[in-house]
PDB file of C-alpha atoms in Angstrom:
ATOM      1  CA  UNK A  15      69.519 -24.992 -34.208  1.00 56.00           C
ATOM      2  CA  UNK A  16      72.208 -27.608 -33.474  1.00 63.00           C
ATOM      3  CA  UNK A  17      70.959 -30.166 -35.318  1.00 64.00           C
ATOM      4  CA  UNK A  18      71.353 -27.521 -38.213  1.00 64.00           C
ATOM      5  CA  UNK A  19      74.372 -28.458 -38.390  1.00 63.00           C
ATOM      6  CA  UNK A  20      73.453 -31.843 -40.109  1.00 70.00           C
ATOM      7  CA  UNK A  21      72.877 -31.767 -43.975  1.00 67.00           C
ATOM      8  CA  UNK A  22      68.961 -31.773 -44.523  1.00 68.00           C
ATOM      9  CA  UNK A  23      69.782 -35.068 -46.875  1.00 78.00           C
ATOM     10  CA  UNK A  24      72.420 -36.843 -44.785  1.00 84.00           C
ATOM     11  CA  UNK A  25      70.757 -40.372 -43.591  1.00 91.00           C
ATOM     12  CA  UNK A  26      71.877 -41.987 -40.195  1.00 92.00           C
ATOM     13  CA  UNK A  27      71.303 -44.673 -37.623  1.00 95.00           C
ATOM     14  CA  UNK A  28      71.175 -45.195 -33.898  1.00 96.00           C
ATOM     15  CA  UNK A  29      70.646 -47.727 -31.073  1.00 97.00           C
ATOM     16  CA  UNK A  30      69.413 -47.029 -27.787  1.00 98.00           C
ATOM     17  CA  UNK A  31      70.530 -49.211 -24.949  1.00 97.00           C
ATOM     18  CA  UNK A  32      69.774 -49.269 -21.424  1.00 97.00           C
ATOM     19  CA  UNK A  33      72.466 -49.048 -19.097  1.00 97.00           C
ATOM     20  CA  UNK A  34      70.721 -50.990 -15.832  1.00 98.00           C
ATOM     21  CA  UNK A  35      67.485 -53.460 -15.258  1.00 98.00           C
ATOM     22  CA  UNK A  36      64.379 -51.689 -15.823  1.00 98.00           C
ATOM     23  CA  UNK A  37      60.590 -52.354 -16.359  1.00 98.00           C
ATOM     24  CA  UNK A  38      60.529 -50.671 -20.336  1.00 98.00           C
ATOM     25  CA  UNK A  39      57.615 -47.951 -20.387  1.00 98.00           C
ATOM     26  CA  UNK A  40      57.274 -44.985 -23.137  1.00 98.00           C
ATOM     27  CA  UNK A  41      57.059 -46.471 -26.416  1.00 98.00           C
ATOM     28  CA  UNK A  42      53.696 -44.332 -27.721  1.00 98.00           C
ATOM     29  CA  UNK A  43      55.570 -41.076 -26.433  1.00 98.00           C
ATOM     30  CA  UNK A  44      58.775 -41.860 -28.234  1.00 98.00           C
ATOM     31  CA  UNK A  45      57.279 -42.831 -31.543  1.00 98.00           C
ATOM     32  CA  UNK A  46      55.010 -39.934 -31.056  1.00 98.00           C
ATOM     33  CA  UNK A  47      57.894 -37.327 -30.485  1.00 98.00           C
ATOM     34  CA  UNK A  48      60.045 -38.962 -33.836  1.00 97.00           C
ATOM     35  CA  UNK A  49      56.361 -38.959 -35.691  1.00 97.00           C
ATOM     36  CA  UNK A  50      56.379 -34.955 -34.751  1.00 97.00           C
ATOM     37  CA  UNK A  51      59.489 -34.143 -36.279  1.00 96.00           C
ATOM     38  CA  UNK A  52      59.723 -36.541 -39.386  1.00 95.00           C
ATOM     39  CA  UNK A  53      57.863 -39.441 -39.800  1.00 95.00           C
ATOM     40  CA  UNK A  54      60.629 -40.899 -42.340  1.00 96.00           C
ATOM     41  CA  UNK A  55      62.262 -41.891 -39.035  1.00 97.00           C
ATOM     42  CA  UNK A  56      61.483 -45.780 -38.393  1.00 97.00           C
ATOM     43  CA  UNK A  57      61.849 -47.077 -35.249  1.00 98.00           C
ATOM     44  CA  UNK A  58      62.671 -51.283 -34.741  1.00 98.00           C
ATOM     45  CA  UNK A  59      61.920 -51.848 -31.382  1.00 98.00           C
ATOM     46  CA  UNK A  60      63.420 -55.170 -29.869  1.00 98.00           C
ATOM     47  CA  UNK A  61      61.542 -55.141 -26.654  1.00 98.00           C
ATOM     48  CA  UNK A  62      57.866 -54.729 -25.987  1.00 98.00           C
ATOM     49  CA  UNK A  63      56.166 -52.393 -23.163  1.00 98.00           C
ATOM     50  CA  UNK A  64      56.484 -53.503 -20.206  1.00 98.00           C
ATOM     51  CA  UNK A  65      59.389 -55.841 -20.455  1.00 98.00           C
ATOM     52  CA  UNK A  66      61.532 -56.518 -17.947  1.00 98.00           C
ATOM     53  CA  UNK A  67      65.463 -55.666 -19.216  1.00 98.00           C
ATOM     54  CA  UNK A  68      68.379 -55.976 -18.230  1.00 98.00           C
ATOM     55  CA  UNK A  69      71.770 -53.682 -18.310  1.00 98.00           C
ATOM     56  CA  UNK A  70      73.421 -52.956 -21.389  1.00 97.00           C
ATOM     57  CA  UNK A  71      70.218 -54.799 -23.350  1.00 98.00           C
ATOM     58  CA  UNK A  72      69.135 -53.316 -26.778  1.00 98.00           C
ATOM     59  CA  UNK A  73      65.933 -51.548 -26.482  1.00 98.00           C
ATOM     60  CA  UNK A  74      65.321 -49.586 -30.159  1.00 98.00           C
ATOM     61  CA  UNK A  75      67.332 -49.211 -33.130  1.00 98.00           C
ATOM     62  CA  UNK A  76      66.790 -46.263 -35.486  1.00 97.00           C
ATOM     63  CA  UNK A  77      66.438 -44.941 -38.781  1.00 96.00           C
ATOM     64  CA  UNK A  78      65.904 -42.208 -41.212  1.00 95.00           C
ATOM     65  CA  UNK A  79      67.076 -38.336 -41.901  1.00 94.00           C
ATOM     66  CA  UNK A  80      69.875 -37.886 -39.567  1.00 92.00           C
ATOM     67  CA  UNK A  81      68.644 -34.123 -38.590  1.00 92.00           C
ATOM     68  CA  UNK A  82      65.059 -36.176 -37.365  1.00 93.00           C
ATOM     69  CA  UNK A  83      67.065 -38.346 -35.090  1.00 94.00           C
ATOM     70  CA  UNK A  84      69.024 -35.586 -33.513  1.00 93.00           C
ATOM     71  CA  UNK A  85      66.082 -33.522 -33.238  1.00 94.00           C
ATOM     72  CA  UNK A  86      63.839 -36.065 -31.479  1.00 96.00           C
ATOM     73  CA  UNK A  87      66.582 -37.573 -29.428  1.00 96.00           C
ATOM     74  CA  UNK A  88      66.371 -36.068 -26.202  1.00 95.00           C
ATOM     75  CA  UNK A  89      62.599 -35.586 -26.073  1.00 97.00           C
ATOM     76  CA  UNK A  90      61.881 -38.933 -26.962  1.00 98.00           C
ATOM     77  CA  UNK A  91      64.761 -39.998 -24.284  1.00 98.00           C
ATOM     78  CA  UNK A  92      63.193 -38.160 -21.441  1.00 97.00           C
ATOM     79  CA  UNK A  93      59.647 -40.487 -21.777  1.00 98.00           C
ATOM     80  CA  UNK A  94      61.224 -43.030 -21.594  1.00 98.00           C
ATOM     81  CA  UNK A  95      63.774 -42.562 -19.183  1.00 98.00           C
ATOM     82  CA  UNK A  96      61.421 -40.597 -16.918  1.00 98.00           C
ATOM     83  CA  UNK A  97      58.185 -43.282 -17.262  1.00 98.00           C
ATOM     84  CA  UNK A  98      60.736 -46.896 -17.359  1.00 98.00           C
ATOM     85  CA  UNK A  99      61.372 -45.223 -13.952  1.00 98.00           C
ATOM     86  CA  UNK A 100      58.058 -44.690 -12.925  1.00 98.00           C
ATOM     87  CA  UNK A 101      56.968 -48.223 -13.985  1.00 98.00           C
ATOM     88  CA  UNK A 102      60.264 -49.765 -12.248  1.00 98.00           C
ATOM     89  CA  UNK A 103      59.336 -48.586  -9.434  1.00 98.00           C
ATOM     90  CA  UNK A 104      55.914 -49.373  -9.789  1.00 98.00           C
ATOM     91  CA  UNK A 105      56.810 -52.988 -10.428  1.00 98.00           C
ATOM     92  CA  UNK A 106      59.262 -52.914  -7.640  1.00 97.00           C
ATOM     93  CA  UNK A 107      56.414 -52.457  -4.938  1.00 98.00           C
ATOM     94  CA  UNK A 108      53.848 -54.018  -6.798  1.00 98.00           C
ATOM     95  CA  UNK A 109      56.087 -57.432  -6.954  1.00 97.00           C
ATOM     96  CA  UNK A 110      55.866 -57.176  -3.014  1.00 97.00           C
ATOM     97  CA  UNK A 111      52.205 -58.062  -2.872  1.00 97.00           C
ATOM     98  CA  UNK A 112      51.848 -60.796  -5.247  1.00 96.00           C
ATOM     99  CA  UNK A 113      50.114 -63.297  -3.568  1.00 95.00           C
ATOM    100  CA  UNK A 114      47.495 -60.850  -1.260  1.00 96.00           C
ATOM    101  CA  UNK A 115      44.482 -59.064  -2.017  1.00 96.00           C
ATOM    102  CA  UNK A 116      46.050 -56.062  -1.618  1.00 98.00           C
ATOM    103  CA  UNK A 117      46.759 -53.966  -4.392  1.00 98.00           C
ATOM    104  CA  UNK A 118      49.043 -50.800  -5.252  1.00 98.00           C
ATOM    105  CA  UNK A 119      47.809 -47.312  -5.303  1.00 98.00           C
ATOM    106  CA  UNK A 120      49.617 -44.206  -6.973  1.00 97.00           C
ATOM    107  CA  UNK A 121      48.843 -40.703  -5.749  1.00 96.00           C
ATOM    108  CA  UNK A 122      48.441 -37.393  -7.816  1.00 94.00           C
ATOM    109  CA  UNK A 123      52.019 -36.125  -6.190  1.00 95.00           C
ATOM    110  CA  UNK A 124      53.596 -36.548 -10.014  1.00 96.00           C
ATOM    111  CA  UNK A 125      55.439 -34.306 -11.998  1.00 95.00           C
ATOM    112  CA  UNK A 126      53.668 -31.427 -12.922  1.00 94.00           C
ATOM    113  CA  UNK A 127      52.713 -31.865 -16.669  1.00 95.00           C
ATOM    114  CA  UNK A 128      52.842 -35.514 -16.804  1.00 97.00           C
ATOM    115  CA  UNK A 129      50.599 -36.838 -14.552  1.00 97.00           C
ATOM    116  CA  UNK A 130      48.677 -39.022 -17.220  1.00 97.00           C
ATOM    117  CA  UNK A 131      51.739 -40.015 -18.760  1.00 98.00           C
ATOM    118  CA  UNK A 132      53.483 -41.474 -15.047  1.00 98.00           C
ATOM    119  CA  UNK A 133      49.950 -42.687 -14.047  1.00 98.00           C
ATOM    120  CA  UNK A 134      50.143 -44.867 -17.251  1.00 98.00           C
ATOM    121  CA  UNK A 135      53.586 -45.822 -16.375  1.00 98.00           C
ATOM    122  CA  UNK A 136      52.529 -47.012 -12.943  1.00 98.00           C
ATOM    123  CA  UNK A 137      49.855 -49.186 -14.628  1.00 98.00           C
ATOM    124  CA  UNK A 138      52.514 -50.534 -17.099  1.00 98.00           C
ATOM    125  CA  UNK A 139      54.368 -51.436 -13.769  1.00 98.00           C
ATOM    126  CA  UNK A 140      51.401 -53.537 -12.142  1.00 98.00           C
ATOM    127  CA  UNK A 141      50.223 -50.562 -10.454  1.00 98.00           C
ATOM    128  CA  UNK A 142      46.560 -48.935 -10.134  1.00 98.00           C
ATOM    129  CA  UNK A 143      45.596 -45.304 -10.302  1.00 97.00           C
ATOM    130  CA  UNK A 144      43.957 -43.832  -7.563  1.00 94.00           C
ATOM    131  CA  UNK A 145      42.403 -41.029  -9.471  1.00 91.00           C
ATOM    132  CA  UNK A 146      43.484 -38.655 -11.990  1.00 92.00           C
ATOM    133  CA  UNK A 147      42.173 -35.037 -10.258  1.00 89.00           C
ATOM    134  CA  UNK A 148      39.694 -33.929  -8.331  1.00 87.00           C
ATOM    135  CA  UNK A 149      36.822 -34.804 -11.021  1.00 88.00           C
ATOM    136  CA  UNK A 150      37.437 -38.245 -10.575  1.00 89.00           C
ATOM    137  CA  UNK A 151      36.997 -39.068  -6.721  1.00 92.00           C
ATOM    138  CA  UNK A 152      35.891 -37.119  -3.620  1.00 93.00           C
ATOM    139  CA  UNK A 153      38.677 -37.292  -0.743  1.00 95.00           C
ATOM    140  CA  UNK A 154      37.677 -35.846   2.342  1.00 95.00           C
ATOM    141  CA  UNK A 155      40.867 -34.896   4.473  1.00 95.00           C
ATOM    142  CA  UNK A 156      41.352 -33.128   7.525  1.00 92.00           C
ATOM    143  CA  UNK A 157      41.306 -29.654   6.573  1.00 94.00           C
ATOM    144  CA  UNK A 158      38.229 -30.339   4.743  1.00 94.00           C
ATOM    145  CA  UNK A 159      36.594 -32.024   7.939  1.00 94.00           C
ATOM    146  CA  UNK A 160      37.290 -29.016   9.695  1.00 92.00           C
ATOM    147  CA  UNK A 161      36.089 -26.594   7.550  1.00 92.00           C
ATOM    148  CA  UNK A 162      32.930 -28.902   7.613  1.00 92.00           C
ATOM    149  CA  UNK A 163      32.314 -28.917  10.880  1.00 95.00           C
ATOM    150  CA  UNK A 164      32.788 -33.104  11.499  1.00 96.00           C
ATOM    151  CA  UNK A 165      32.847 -36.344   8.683  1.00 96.00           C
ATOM    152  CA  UNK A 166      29.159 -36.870   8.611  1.00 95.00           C
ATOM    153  CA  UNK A 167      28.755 -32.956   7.482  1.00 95.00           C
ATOM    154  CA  UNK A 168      31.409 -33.021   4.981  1.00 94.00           C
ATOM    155  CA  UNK A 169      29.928 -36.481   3.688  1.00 94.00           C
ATOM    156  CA  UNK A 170      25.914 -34.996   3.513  1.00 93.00           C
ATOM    157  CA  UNK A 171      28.157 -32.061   1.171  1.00 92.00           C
ATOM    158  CA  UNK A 172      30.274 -34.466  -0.876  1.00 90.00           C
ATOM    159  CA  UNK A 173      26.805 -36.511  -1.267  1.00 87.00           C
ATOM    160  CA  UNK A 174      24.704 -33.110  -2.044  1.00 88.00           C
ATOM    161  CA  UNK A 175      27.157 -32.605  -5.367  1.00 75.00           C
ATOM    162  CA  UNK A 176      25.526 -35.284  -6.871  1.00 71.00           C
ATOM    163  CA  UNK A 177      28.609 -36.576  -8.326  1.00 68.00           C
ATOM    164  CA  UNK A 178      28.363 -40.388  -8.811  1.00 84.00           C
ATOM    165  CA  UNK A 179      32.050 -41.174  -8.116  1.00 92.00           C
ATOM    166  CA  UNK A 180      33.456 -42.996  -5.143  1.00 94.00           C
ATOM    167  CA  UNK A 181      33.982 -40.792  -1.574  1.00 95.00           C
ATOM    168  CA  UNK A 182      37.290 -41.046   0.575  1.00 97.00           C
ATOM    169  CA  UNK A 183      37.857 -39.915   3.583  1.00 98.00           C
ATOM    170  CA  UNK A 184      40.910 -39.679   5.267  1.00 97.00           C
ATOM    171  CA  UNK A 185      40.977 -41.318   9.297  1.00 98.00           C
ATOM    172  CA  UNK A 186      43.430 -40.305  11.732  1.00 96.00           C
ATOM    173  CA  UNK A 187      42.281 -42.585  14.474  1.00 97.00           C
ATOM    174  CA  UNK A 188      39.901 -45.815  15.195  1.00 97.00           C
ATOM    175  CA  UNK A 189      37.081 -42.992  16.064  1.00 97.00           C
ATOM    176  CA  UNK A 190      36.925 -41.155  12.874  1.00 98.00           C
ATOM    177  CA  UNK A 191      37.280 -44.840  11.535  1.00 98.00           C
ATOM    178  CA  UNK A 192      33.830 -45.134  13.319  1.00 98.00           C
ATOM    179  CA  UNK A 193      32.486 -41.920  11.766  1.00 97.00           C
ATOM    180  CA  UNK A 194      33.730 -42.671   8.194  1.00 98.00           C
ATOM    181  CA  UNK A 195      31.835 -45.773   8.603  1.00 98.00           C
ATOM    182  CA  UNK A 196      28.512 -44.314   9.988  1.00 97.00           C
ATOM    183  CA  UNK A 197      28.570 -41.782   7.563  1.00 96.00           C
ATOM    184  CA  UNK A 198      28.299 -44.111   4.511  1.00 95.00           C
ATOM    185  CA  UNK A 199      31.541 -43.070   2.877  1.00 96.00           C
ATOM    186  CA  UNK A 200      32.968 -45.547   0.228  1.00 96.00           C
ATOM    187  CA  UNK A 201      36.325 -45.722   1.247  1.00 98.00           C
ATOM    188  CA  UNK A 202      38.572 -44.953   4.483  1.00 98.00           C
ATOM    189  CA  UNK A 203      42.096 -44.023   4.351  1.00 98.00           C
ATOM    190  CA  UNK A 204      44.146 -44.893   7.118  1.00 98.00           C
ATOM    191  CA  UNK A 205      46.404 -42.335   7.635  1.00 96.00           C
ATOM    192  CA  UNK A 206      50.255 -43.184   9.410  1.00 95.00           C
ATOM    193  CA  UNK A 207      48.221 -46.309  10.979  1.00 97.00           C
ATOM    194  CA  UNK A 208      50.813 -48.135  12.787  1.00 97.00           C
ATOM    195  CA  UNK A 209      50.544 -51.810  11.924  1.00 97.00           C
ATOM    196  CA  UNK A 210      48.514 -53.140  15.393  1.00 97.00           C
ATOM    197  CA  UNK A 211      46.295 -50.324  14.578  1.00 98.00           C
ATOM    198  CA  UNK A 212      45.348 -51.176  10.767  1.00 98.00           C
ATOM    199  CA  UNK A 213      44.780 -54.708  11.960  1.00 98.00           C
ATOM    200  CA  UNK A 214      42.319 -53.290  14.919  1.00 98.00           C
ATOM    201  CA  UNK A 215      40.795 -50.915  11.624  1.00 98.00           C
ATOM    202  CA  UNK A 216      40.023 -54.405   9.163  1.00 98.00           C
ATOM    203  CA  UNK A 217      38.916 -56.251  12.550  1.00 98.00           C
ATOM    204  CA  UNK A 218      35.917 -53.166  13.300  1.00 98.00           C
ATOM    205  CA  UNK A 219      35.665 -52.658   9.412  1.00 98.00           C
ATOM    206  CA  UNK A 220      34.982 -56.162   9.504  1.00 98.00           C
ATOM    207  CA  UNK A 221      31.685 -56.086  11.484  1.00 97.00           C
ATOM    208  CA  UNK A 222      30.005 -53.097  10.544  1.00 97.00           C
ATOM    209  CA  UNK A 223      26.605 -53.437   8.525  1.00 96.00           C
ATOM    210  CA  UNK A 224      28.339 -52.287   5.128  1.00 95.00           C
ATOM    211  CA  UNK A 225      32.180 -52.456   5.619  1.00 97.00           C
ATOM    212  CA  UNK A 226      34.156 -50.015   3.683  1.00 97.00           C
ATOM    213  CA  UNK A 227      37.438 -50.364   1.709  1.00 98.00           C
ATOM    214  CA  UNK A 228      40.867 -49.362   3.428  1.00 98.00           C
ATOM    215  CA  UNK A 229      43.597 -48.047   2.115  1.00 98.00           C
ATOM    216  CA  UNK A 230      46.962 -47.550   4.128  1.00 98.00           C
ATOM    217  CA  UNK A 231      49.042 -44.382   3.821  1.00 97.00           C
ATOM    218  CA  UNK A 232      51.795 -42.594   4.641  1.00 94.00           C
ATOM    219  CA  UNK A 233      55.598 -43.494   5.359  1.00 89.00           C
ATOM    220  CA  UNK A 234      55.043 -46.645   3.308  1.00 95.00           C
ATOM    221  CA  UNK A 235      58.465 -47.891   1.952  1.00 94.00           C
ATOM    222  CA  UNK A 236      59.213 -51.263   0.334  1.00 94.00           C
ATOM    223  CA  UNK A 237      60.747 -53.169   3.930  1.00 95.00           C
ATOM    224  CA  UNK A 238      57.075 -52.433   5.714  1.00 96.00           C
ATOM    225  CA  UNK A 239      54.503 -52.921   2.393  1.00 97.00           C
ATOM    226  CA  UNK A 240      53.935 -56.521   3.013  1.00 97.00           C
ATOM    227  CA  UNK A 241      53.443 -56.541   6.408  1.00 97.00           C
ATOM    228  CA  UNK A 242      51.153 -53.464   6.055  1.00 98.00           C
ATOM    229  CA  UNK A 243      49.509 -56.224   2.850  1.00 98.00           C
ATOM    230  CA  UNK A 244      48.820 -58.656   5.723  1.00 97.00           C
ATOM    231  CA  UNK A 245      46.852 -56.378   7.473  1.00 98.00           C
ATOM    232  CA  UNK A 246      43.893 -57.093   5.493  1.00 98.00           C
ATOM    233  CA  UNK A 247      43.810 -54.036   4.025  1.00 98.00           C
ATOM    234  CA  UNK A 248      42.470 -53.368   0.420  1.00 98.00           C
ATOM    235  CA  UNK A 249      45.155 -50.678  -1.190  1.00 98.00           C
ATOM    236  CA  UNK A 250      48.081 -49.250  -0.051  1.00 98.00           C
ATOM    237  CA  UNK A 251      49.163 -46.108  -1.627  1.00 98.00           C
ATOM    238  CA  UNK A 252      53.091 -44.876  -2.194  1.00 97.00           C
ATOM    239  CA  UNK A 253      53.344 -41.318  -3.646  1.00 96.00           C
ATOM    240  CA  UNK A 254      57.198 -42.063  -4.242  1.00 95.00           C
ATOM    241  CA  UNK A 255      56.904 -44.200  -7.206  1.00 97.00           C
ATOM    242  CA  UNK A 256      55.779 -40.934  -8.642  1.00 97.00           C
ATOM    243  CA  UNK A 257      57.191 -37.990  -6.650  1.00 95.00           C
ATOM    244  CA  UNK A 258      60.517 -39.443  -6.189  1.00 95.00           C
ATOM    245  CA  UNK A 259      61.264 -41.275  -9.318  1.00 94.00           C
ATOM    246  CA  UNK A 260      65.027 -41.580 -10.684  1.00 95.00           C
ATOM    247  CA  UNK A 261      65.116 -41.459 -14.612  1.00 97.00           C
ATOM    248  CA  UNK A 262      66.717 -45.032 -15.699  1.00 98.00           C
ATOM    249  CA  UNK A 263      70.242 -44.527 -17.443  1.00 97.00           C
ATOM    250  CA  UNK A 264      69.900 -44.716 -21.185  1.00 97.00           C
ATOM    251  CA  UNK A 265      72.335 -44.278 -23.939  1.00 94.00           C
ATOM    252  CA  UNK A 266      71.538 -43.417 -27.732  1.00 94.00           C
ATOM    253  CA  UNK A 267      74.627 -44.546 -30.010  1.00 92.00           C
ATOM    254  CA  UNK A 268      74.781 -42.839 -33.145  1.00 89.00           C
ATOM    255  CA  UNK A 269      76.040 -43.899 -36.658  1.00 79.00           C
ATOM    256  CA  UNK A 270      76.255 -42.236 -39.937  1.00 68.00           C
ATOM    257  CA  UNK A 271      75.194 -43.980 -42.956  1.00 60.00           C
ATOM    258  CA  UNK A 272      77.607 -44.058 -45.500  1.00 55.00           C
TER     259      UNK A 272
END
């Protein structure tokens, strides 16, 4: 109703700046949420996704029916506030491992709604997804060991589905390690490993008949990700990059035509 206000025929134009460094991510989402409300709006983007910016740098300038641009404004703000985050911090981690074999992981902890939207934002960062839901990969964790009765159960179940996708499961110690690995399952998650311990986990990995792949978790932050890299393990996965992502600072500057 606000942007009532506005004459239906009264033209305008905006910019939209950034004010700090980011890693640029939402351009589809806001061309999509201007396209919604009246594609007469035209958008002349100056960066590209995925570009690195810095503060105070023009990112978009702006168009068409001044009611449109008011309209769309925040909506099309909040993508890409919300997913430059998600891909800065992406990037921010993901910079940390350049030159390993190690590569980031996401998690599903993302905001509820969004998940394909910040999973796409962590891949515009230099991230990887882990998977999307529950259709998409089989992790086994501790609660559903124990309902299982032990790993090698709750693998024979996971393999009975007959779902060709990859299975997880989720190690607490060099012993379930052991099981994981007996059991045939395609990956291991090492969960709150401390560092000696995810070296010992690569070393036995190492020398079993069909070695898994390991991926670190848990209290990762960005001053212990390369030493967890040098491990020798495959992925390390940060929830934070999605759960605790800070919306970057933009600005849209307004002008009326004359």
């Amino acid at each position: 109703m606000t942007a009532a206000l506005i004459g239906a025929d009264r033209a305008g134009r905006a910019a939209v700046i950034t004010r700090e460094p980011a890693v640029v991510c939402g351009i589809p989402y806001v061309e999509a949420a201007f396209a919604q409300v009246d594609a007469r709006a035209r958008l002349d983007w100056q960066i590209a996704e995925g570009d690195a910016v810095a503060a105070d740098q023009l990112l978009l300038n702006l168009a068409g029916p001044a009611r449109a641009l008011l309209t769309a404004e925040r909506t099309a703000l909040n993508f890409l506030q919300l997913l430059s985050g998600t891909a800065t911090a992406a990037h921010s981690y993901a910079a940390l491992l350049e030159g390993t074999n190690c590569r980031l992981l996401d998690t599903r902890k993302t905001v509820p709604g969004l998940r394909s939207a910040q999973k796409y934002a962590v891949r515009v960062g230099g991230g990887h997804n882990h998977r999307m839901g529950l259709f998409d990969g089989i992790l086994i964790k501790e609660n559903h060991i124990m309902a299982a009765g032990s790993i090698a159960r709750a693998m024979e179940a996971a393999r009975r589905g007959g779902a060709r996708v990859p299975v997880e499961v989720e190690v607490e110690n060099m012993e379930e390690l052991q099981q994981a690995i007996a059991a045939g399952a395609d990956i291991a998650m090492l969960d709150e490993f401390p560092l000696q311990a995810m070296r010992d986990a690569v070393a036995l990995n190492a020398r079993a008949q069909k070695p898994l792949k390991l991926e670190a978790s848990g209290g990762v932050t960005a001053a212990t990700l390369r030493e967890i890299a040098d491990t020798g393990v495959d992925f390390i996965s940060v929830g934070s990059i999605t759960k605790h992502v800070r919306a970057v600072d933009l600005s849209m500057r307004f002008e009326w035509n004359p």
